Amino acid sequence: MLTMMSQIRLPLYCCYASSTSISETHHQVLNGNTVSRQEIRLGLPSKGRMSSDTLDLLKDCQLSVKQVNPRQYVAQIPQISNLEVWFQRPKDIVRKLLSGDLDLGIVGLDVLTEFGQGNEDLIVVHEALEYGDCRLSIAIPQYGIFENVNSLEELAKMPQWTEDKPLRVATGFTYLGPKFMKDNGIKHVAFSTADGALEAAPAMGIADAILDLVSSGTTLKENNLKEIEGGTVLESQAALVASRRSMIGRKGVLETTHEMLERLEAHLRAMGQFTVVANMRGSSAEEVAERVLSQPSLAGLQGPTVSPVFCKRDGKVSADYYAIVICVPKKALYKSIQQLRAIGGSGVLVSPLTYIFDEETPRWRQLLSKLGL
Ligand SMILES: Nc1ncnc2c1ncn2[C@@H]1O[C@H](COP(=O)(O)OP(=O)(O)OP(=O)(O)O)[C@@H](O)[C@H]1O
Ligand SMILES: O=P(O)(O)OC[C@H]1O[C@H](OP(=O)(O)OP(=O)(O)O)[C@H](O)[C@@H]1O
Ligand SMILES: [Mg+2]
């Protein structure tokens, strides 16, 4: 009896994806170096849509990357001593984390999962850097035999796919594609690969379906393709990744990881909030605080800060007004202003927040526990 994997045809390219040697030519392709080094190495995307967003995020965390020329592949972040930045293609960042040539990296979760292949040395330190959002999805034509097919189940049940004539899927994700099909019990699938513009493959007659990244969905629509229910392999966004071996064994890597995590978390948390300052008439700070806390959107981070606004009247110093300071989620700003006004708030000032540093980041605790520390 055939096993499930043997029915999912894996053409020759899979050997290239998972192996470092091409035996027919007797030439060895070796990755990984053991050159001893003192510097800590961070890999950042050298090109593609992730590269400028990555530099922008680091800059917002006061970690500006000093790169003299875009073609220069090594750079520094002066705020962190002993740190070298190396610009690499995302998949090479993952490979070099595994080979020990990088200690830290920023890549999409898609590339991490595809090229990391579940390797336990790769640890996701921050899984949601809030850019590079996309999903890895199966897509099929909107027309022809697929017109009424809207789910993975329906696709799998189509009588067209047999051992001799399997469903042909074009993808750049030659590890995740077969794995997803196997995990979902889908037989009779054959994969082919290309480096880009995969959406053309069905119309060219090269494939029946594709497995590729989708964000706005425009490319699929423009090529008369559609996603199907149950056909999303993973959701992805940019992530900070580190090598377990480096964090445990290389001097300073864990400390650098902590500093980067703290700065990223503090910035990302602040990004979603505004500081709101307002004046409010009242008889005491407690009475004003009570009024503020009676409004659900105004509780602030740990309750409002209330300070008396002193003025001099008839030679006497008194506080008829209080200034309140709260942080509100950006999405709830207008509702918060309405609630402030409803309880007598005036002169409302709204300003952006740069950082919110908590006492301890939960992700740091999770990281230490993953490392068994
Ligand atoms: N359409 C998209 N929208 C948002 N993020 C995307 C999109 N496509 C890819 N990404 C994310 O950006 C990463 C890099 O993709 P990008 O297309 O810029 O580079 P690449 O595919 O490695 O390079 P190239 O396309 O030149 O081969 C992907 O791994 C993914 O995490
Ligand atoms: O849903 P959308 O917003 O339309 O984006 C999806 C497209 O973006 C990526 O391609 P990319 O632009 O990287 O081109 P490539 O195929 O040359 O890598 C991806 O491979 C899709 O083709
Ligand atoms: Mg691309």
Coordinates of C-alpha atoms and ligand atoms in Angstrom, one line a residue:
M1 CA 0.0 0.0 0.0
L2 CA 1.3 3.5 -0.9
T3 CA 1.9 5.8 2.0
M4 CA 0.3 9.3 2.0
M5 CA 3.7 11.0 1.2
S6 CA 4.4 8.8 -1.8
Q7 CA 1.1 9.8 -3.3
I8 CA 2.0 13.4 -2.9
R9 CA 4.5 13.7 -5.7
L10 CA 7.5 15.7 -4.9
P11 CA 9.5 16.5 -8.1
L12 CA 13.2 16.8 -8.1
Y13 CA 13.4 20.4 -6.9
C14 CA 12.6 19.2 -3.4
C15 CA 16.0 17.7 -3.2
Y16 CA 17.5 21.1 -3.8
A17 CA 15.4 22.7 -1.2
S18 CA 16.3 20.4 1.6
S19 CA 19.8 19.3 0.8
T20 CA 23.2 21.0 0.5
S21 CA 24.7 18.6 -2.0
I22 CA 23.9 17.7 -5.6
S23 CA 25.3 14.3 -5.8
E24 CA 25.2 13.9 -9.6
T25 CA 27.9 16.6 -10.0
H26 CA 29.9 15.5 -7.0
H27 CA 30.2 19.2 -6.1
Q28 CA 29.4 20.0 -2.5
V29 CA 27.5 23.1 -1.5
L30 CA 28.3 23.9 2.0
N31 CA 26.6 26.4 4.2
G32 CA 27.7 27.5 7.6
N33 CA 30.9 28.7 9.0
T34 CA 32.7 28.2 12.2
V35 CA 34.9 31.3 12.1
S36 CA 35.3 32.4 15.7
R37 CA 34.0 35.8 16.2
Q38 CA 33.2 38.2 19.1
E39 CA 30.6 40.4 17.4
I40 CA 26.9 39.8 17.7
R41 CA 25.3 39.5 14.3
L42 CA 21.8 40.7 13.3
G43 CA 20.4 39.8 9.9
L44 CA 18.1 42.2 8.2
P45 CA 16.4 41.9 4.8
S46 CA 18.6 43.3 2.1
K47 CA 15.9 43.9 -0.5
G48 CA 12.2 43.4 -1.2
R49 CA 9.3 44.9 0.6
M50 CA 10.5 44.1 4.1
S51 CA 13.8 46.0 3.9
S52 CA 12.8 49.6 4.2
D53 CA 10.0 48.9 6.7
T54 CA 12.5 47.0 8.9
L55 CA 14.9 50.0 8.9
D56 CA 12.0 52.4 9.6
L57 CA 10.8 50.3 12.6
L58 CA 14.3 50.1 14.1
K59 CA 14.7 53.9 13.6
D60 CA 11.5 54.4 15.5
C61 CA 13.0 52.4 18.3
Q62 CA 16.1 54.7 18.3
L63 CA 18.1 51.9 16.7
S64 CA 19.1 53.6 13.5
V65 CA 21.1 51.4 11.2
K66 CA 24.2 53.3 9.9
Q67 CA 24.6 52.1 6.3
V68 CA 26.8 54.3 4.2
N69 CA 25.6 52.8 0.8
P70 CA 22.6 50.5 0.0
R71 CA 25.0 48.1 -1.7
Q72 CA 27.1 47.8 1.5
Y73 CA 26.0 44.6 3.2
V74 CA 27.4 45.3 6.6
A75 CA 26.3 48.1 8.9
Q76 CA 26.2 49.1 12.6
I77 CA 23.6 50.2 15.1
P78 CA 25.7 52.6 17.2
Q79 CA 23.3 52.4 20.2
I80 CA 24.1 48.7 20.7
S81 CA 27.8 48.0 21.1
N82 CA 29.4 45.0 19.5
L83 CA 26.4 44.5 17.2
E84 CA 27.0 44.0 13.4
V85 CA 24.1 44.2 11.0
W86 CA 24.3 42.0 7.9
F87 CA 21.9 42.6 5.1
Q88 CA 20.7 39.3 3.5
R89 CA 17.8 37.9 1.5
P90 CA 15.1 36.7 4.1
K91 CA 15.6 33.0 3.3
D92 CA 19.4 33.4 3.8
I93 CA 18.8 35.0 7.2
V94 CA 17.0 31.9 8.3
R95 CA 19.7 29.6 6.8
K96 CA 22.4 31.6 8.5
L97 CA 20.7 31.6 11.9
L98 CA 20.6 27.8 11.6
S99 CA 24.3 27.6 10.5
G100 CA 25.4 29.8 13.3
D101 CA 26.5 32.7 11.1
L102 CA 23.9 35.0 12.4
D103 CA 22.6 35.3 16.0
L104 CA 19.4 37.4 15.5
G105 CA 17.3 38.3 12.5
I106 CA 14.1 40.0 11.3
V107 CA 12.1 38.0 8.7
G108 CA 8.5 37.2 7.8
L109 CA 7.0 34.3 9.7
D110 CA 6.3 32.7 6.2
V111 CA 10.0 32.5 5.4
L112 CA 10.9 31.5 8.9
T113 CA 8.5 28.5 8.8
E114 CA 9.4 27.5 5.2
F115 CA 13.1 27.6 5.6
G116 CA 13.3 26.9 9.4
Q117 CA 11.2 23.7 8.9
G118 CA 10.5 23.5 12.6
N119 CA 14.1 23.5 13.7
E120 CA 14.2 24.0 17.5
D121 CA 17.2 26.3 17.4
L122 CA 15.1 29.0 15.9
I123 CA 13.2 31.0 18.6
V124 CA 10.6 33.6 17.8
V125 CA 11.3 36.4 20.2
H126 CA 8.6 38.8 18.9
E127 CA 6.1 37.4 16.6
A128 CA 4.1 40.5 15.6
L129 CA 6.2 43.5 14.5
E130 CA 3.1 44.8 12.7
Y131 CA 4.4 45.1 9.1
G132 CA 4.8 42.6 6.2
D133 CA 1.3 41.3 6.9
C134 CA 0.3 38.6 4.4
R135 CA -1.0 35.1 4.3
L136 CA 0.1 32.0 2.5
S137 CA -2.9 30.7 0.7
I138 CA -4.0 28.2 -1.9
A139 CA -5.7 29.8 -4.9
I140 CA -7.6 28.3 -7.8
P141 CA -9.2 29.7 -11.0
Q142 CA -12.5 31.4 -10.7
Y143 CA -13.5 29.7 -14.0
G144 CA -14.0 26.3 -15.7
I145 CA -14.0 23.2 -13.6
F146 CA -13.3 25.3 -10.5
E147 CA -16.3 27.7 -10.9
N148 CA -18.3 26.0 -8.1
V149 CA -15.3 24.9 -5.9
N150 CA -15.0 27.1 -2.8
S151 CA -13.3 25.1 -0.2
L152 CA -10.3 22.8 0.3
E153 CA -12.6 19.9 0.9
E154 CA -14.4 20.5 -2.4
L155 CA -11.1 20.8 -4.2
A156 CA -9.8 17.6 -2.7
K157 CA -13.0 15.7 -3.6
M158 CA -12.9 16.7 -7.3
P159 CA -12.9 13.5 -9.4
Q160 CA -10.3 14.9 -11.8
W161 CA -7.4 14.2 -9.4
T162 CA -5.9 10.7 -9.7
E163 CA -2.6 9.1 -9.1
D164 CA -1.7 9.5 -12.7
K165 CA -3.2 12.9 -13.1
P166 CA -2.7 14.7 -9.8
L167 CA -3.7 18.3 -8.8
R168 CA -0.8 20.4 -10.0
V169 CA 0.2 23.2 -7.6
A170 CA 2.8 25.9 -8.4
T171 CA 4.5 27.3 -5.3
G172 CA 7.7 28.8 -4.0
F173 CA 6.9 27.1 -0.7
T174 CA 8.1 23.6 -1.4
Y175 CA 8.3 22.6 2.2
L176 CA 5.1 24.0 3.5
G177 CA 3.0 23.1 0.4
P178 CA 3.5 19.3 0.6
K179 CA 3.3 19.4 4.5
F180 CA 0.0 21.3 4.4
M181 CA -1.5 18.8 1.9
K182 CA -0.3 15.8 3.9
D183 CA -1.6 17.3 7.2
N184 CA -5.0 17.8 5.5
G185 CA -5.0 14.3 4.1
I186 CA -5.1 15.4 0.5
K187 CA -3.8 12.8 -1.9
H188 CA -2.8 13.1 -5.5
V189 CA -1.0 16.4 -5.5
A190 CA 2.1 17.3 -7.5
F191 CA 4.1 20.5 -6.9
S192 CA 6.2 22.6 -9.2
T193 CA 8.1 25.7 -8.4
A194 CA 9.0 29.2 -9.8
D195 CA 10.5 32.3 -8.2
G196 CA 7.7 34.8 -8.9
A197 CA 4.6 35.7 -10.8
L198 CA 3.1 32.4 -9.9
E199 CA -0.4 33.7 -10.5
A200 CA 0.2 33.2 -14.2
A201 CA 0.7 29.5 -13.9
P202 CA -3.0 28.3 -14.1
A203 CA -3.7 30.5 -17.1
M204 CA -0.5 29.3 -18.8
G205 CA -1.7 25.7 -18.3
I206 CA 1.3 24.9 -16.1
A207 CA -0.7 24.4 -12.9
D208 CA -4.2 23.9 -11.6
A209 CA -3.7 25.8 -8.4
I210 CA -1.1 28.0 -6.8
L211 CA 0.1 28.4 -3.2
D212 CA 1.5 31.9 -2.7
L213 CA 1.4 34.9 -0.5
V214 CA -1.6 37.2 -0.5
S215 CA -2.1 40.5 1.1
S216 CA -4.5 42.9 -0.7
G217 CA -5.7 40.1 -3.0
T218 CA -5.3 42.3 -6.1
T219 CA -2.8 40.0 -7.8
L220 CA -5.2 37.0 -7.5
K221 CA -8.2 39.1 -8.7
E222 CA -6.3 40.5 -11.7
N223 CA -5.4 36.9 -12.7
N224 CA -8.9 35.5 -12.2
L225 CA -8.0 33.4 -9.2
K226 CA -9.7 33.0 -5.8
E227 CA -8.9 31.8 -2.4
I228 CA -10.8 28.9 -0.9
E229 CA -12.2 28.1 2.6
G230 CA -9.6 26.1 4.6
G231 CA -6.9 27.0 2.1
T232 CA -4.8 29.3 4.3
V233 CA -1.6 27.7 5.3
L234 CA -0.4 30.4 7.6
E235 CA -0.8 34.1 8.5
S236 CA 2.5 36.1 8.4
Q237 CA 4.0 39.3 9.5
A238 CA 7.6 40.4 10.4
A239 CA 9.1 38.8 13.4
L240 CA 12.3 39.0 15.5
V241 CA 14.0 35.6 15.6
A242 CA 17.1 34.4 17.5
S243 CA 19.2 31.3 17.6
R244 CA 18.8 29.3 20.8
R245 CA 22.5 28.3 20.6
S246 CA 23.6 31.9 20.3
M247 CA 21.4 33.1 23.1
I248 CA 22.7 30.4 25.4
G249 CA 26.3 30.1 24.3
R250 CA 27.5 33.4 22.8
K251 CA 28.5 36.2 25.2
G252 CA 26.1 39.2 25.1
V253 CA 23.5 37.8 22.7
L254 CA 20.8 37.3 25.4
E255 CA 21.4 40.9 26.7
T256 CA 21.2 42.3 23.1
T257 CA 18.0 40.3 22.5
H258 CA 16.5 41.7 25.7
E259 CA 17.3 45.3 24.7
M260 CA 15.9 44.9 21.2
L261 CA 12.8 43.2 22.6
E262 CA 12.2 45.9 25.2
R263 CA 12.6 48.7 22.6
L264 CA 10.4 47.0 20.1
E265 CA 7.7 46.2 22.6
A266 CA 7.7 49.7 24.1
H267 CA 7.5 51.3 20.7
L268 CA 4.8 49.0 19.3
R269 CA 2.6 49.3 22.3
A270 CA 2.9 53.1 22.2
M271 CA 2.1 53.2 18.5
G272 CA -1.5 52.1 19.3
Q273 CA -2.1 54.9 21.9
F274 CA -2.4 58.6 22.3
T275 CA -1.7 60.7 25.4
V276 CA -4.7 62.8 26.2
V277 CA -4.5 65.8 28.6
A278 CA -7.6 67.7 29.6
N279 CA -8.7 70.2 32.2
M280 CA -11.7 69.5 34.5
R281 CA -13.4 71.6 37.1
G282 CA -13.7 69.8 40.4
S283 CA -13.7 70.0 44.2
S284 CA -10.8 67.5 44.8
A285 CA -8.5 65.3 42.8
E286 CA -10.4 62.2 44.1
E287 CA -13.8 63.6 43.0
V288 CA -12.3 64.3 39.5
A289 CA -10.7 60.8 39.4
E290 CA -14.1 59.2 40.3
R291 CA -15.8 61.0 37.4
V292 CA -13.1 60.0 35.0
L293 CA -13.1 56.3 36.1
S294 CA -16.9 56.2 35.7
Q295 CA -16.3 56.4 31.9
P296 CA -15.3 53.0 30.4
S297 CA -13.0 54.5 27.8
L298 CA -11.1 56.7 30.2
A299 CA -9.5 54.4 32.7
G300 CA -6.0 55.0 31.2
L301 CA -3.1 52.6 31.6
Q302 CA -3.3 52.4 35.4
G303 CA -6.0 54.9 36.1
P304 CA -5.8 58.6 35.4
T305 CA -3.1 61.0 36.7
V306 CA -4.9 64.0 38.2
S307 CA -3.0 67.1 39.1
P308 CA -4.3 70.4 40.6
V309 CA -4.1 73.5 38.4
F310 CA -3.4 76.3 40.8
C311 CA -4.5 79.9 40.3
K312 CA -4.6 83.0 42.5
R313 CA -7.9 84.7 43.2
D314 CA -8.4 87.5 45.7
G315 CA -4.8 87.0 46.9
K316 CA -5.5 83.3 47.7
V317 CA -4.0 80.3 45.9
S318 CA -6.6 77.6 45.1
A319 CA -7.3 74.8 42.7
D320 CA -10.6 75.0 40.9
Y321 CA -9.4 73.0 38.0
Y322 CA -7.5 69.7 37.6
A323 CA -5.4 68.5 34.7
I324 CA -6.0 64.8 33.9
V325 CA -3.6 62.7 31.8
I326 CA -4.7 59.4 30.3
C327 CA -3.6 57.1 27.5
V328 CA -6.3 56.0 25.1
P329 CA -6.2 53.5 22.3
K330 CA -6.0 55.3 18.9
K331 CA -9.1 53.5 17.8
A332 CA -11.1 54.8 20.8
L333 CA -9.9 58.4 20.6
Y334 CA -13.1 60.1 19.5
K335 CA -15.2 58.1 21.9
S336 CA -12.9 59.0 24.7
I337 CA -13.1 62.7 23.8
Q338 CA -16.9 62.5 23.8
Q339 CA -16.8 60.9 27.2
L340 CA -14.3 63.5 28.6
R341 CA -16.6 66.3 27.4
A342 CA -19.6 64.5 28.9
I343 CA -18.0 64.7 32.4
G344 CA -16.9 68.4 32.0
G345 CA -13.5 68.0 30.3
S346 CA -12.2 71.0 28.3
G347 CA -9.0 72.1 26.6
V348 CA -8.3 68.6 25.4
L349 CA -4.7 68.1 24.1
V350 CA -3.9 64.9 22.2
S351 CA -0.3 63.9 21.4
P352 CA 1.4 60.8 20.1
L353 CA 3.2 58.4 22.5
T354 CA 6.7 57.3 21.7
Y355 CA 7.3 54.5 24.2
I356 CA 5.4 52.6 26.9
F357 CA 7.9 50.6 29.0
D358 CA 6.2 48.2 31.3
E359 CA 7.8 46.7 34.4
E360 CA 8.6 43.5 32.6
T361 CA 7.7 42.4 29.1
P362 CA 5.7 39.1 29.1
R363 CA 7.6 38.0 25.9
W364 CA 10.9 38.2 27.9
R365 CA 9.5 35.9 30.5
Q366 CA 8.3 33.5 27.8
L367 CA 11.7 33.6 26.1
L368 CA 13.6 32.8 29.3
S369 CA 11.2 29.9 29.9
K370 CA 11.7 28.6 26.3
L371 CA 15.5 28.7 27.0
G372 CA 15.0 26.9 30.3
L373 CA 16.4 29.8 32.2
Ligands
LIG1 N1 2.1 41.1 -1.0 C1 2.7 41.1 0.2 N2 2.2 42.0 1.1 C2 2.9 42.1 2.3 N3 4.0 41.4 2.7 C3 4.4 40.5 1.8 C4 3.8 40.4 0.5 N4 4.5 39.5 -0.2 C5 5.5 39.2 0.6 N5 5.4 39.8 1.8 C6 6.3 39.6 3.0 O1 7.6 40.2 2.6 C7 8.6 39.2 2.5 C8 9.5 39.5 1.4 O2 8.8 39.5 0.2 P1 9.3 40.2 -1.1 O3 8.4 39.8 -2.2 O4 9.6 41.6 -0.8 O5 10.7 39.5 -1.2 P2 11.1 38.2 -1.9 O6 9.8 37.6 -2.5 O7 12.0 37.5 -1.1 O8 11.9 38.9 -3.1 P3 11.6 38.7 -4.6 O9 10.1 38.8 -4.7 O10 12.3 39.7 -5.3 O11 12.1 37.3 -4.9 C9 7.8 37.9 2.4 O12 8.5 36.8 2.9 C10 6.6 38.1 3.2 O13 6.9 38.0 4.6
LIG2 O1 -2.3 40.2 -2.6 P1 -1.4 41.2 -3.2 O2 -1.3 42.5 -2.4 O3 -1.7 41.5 -4.6 O4 0.1 40.7 -3.1 C1 0.4 39.4 -3.5 C2 1.6 39.3 -4.4 O5 2.7 39.9 -3.7 C3 3.8 39.0 -3.8 O6 4.5 39.1 -5.0 P2 5.7 40.2 -5.2 O7 5.1 41.5 -5.4 O8 6.7 40.0 -4.1 O9 6.2 39.7 -6.6 P3 7.1 38.4 -6.9 O10 6.1 37.4 -7.3 O11 8.0 38.9 -8.0 O12 7.9 38.0 -5.6 C4 3.2 37.6 -3.8 O13 4.0 36.6 -4.3 C5 1.9 37.9 -4.6 O14 2.2 37.7 -6.0
MG3 MG 8.1 38.6 -3.7

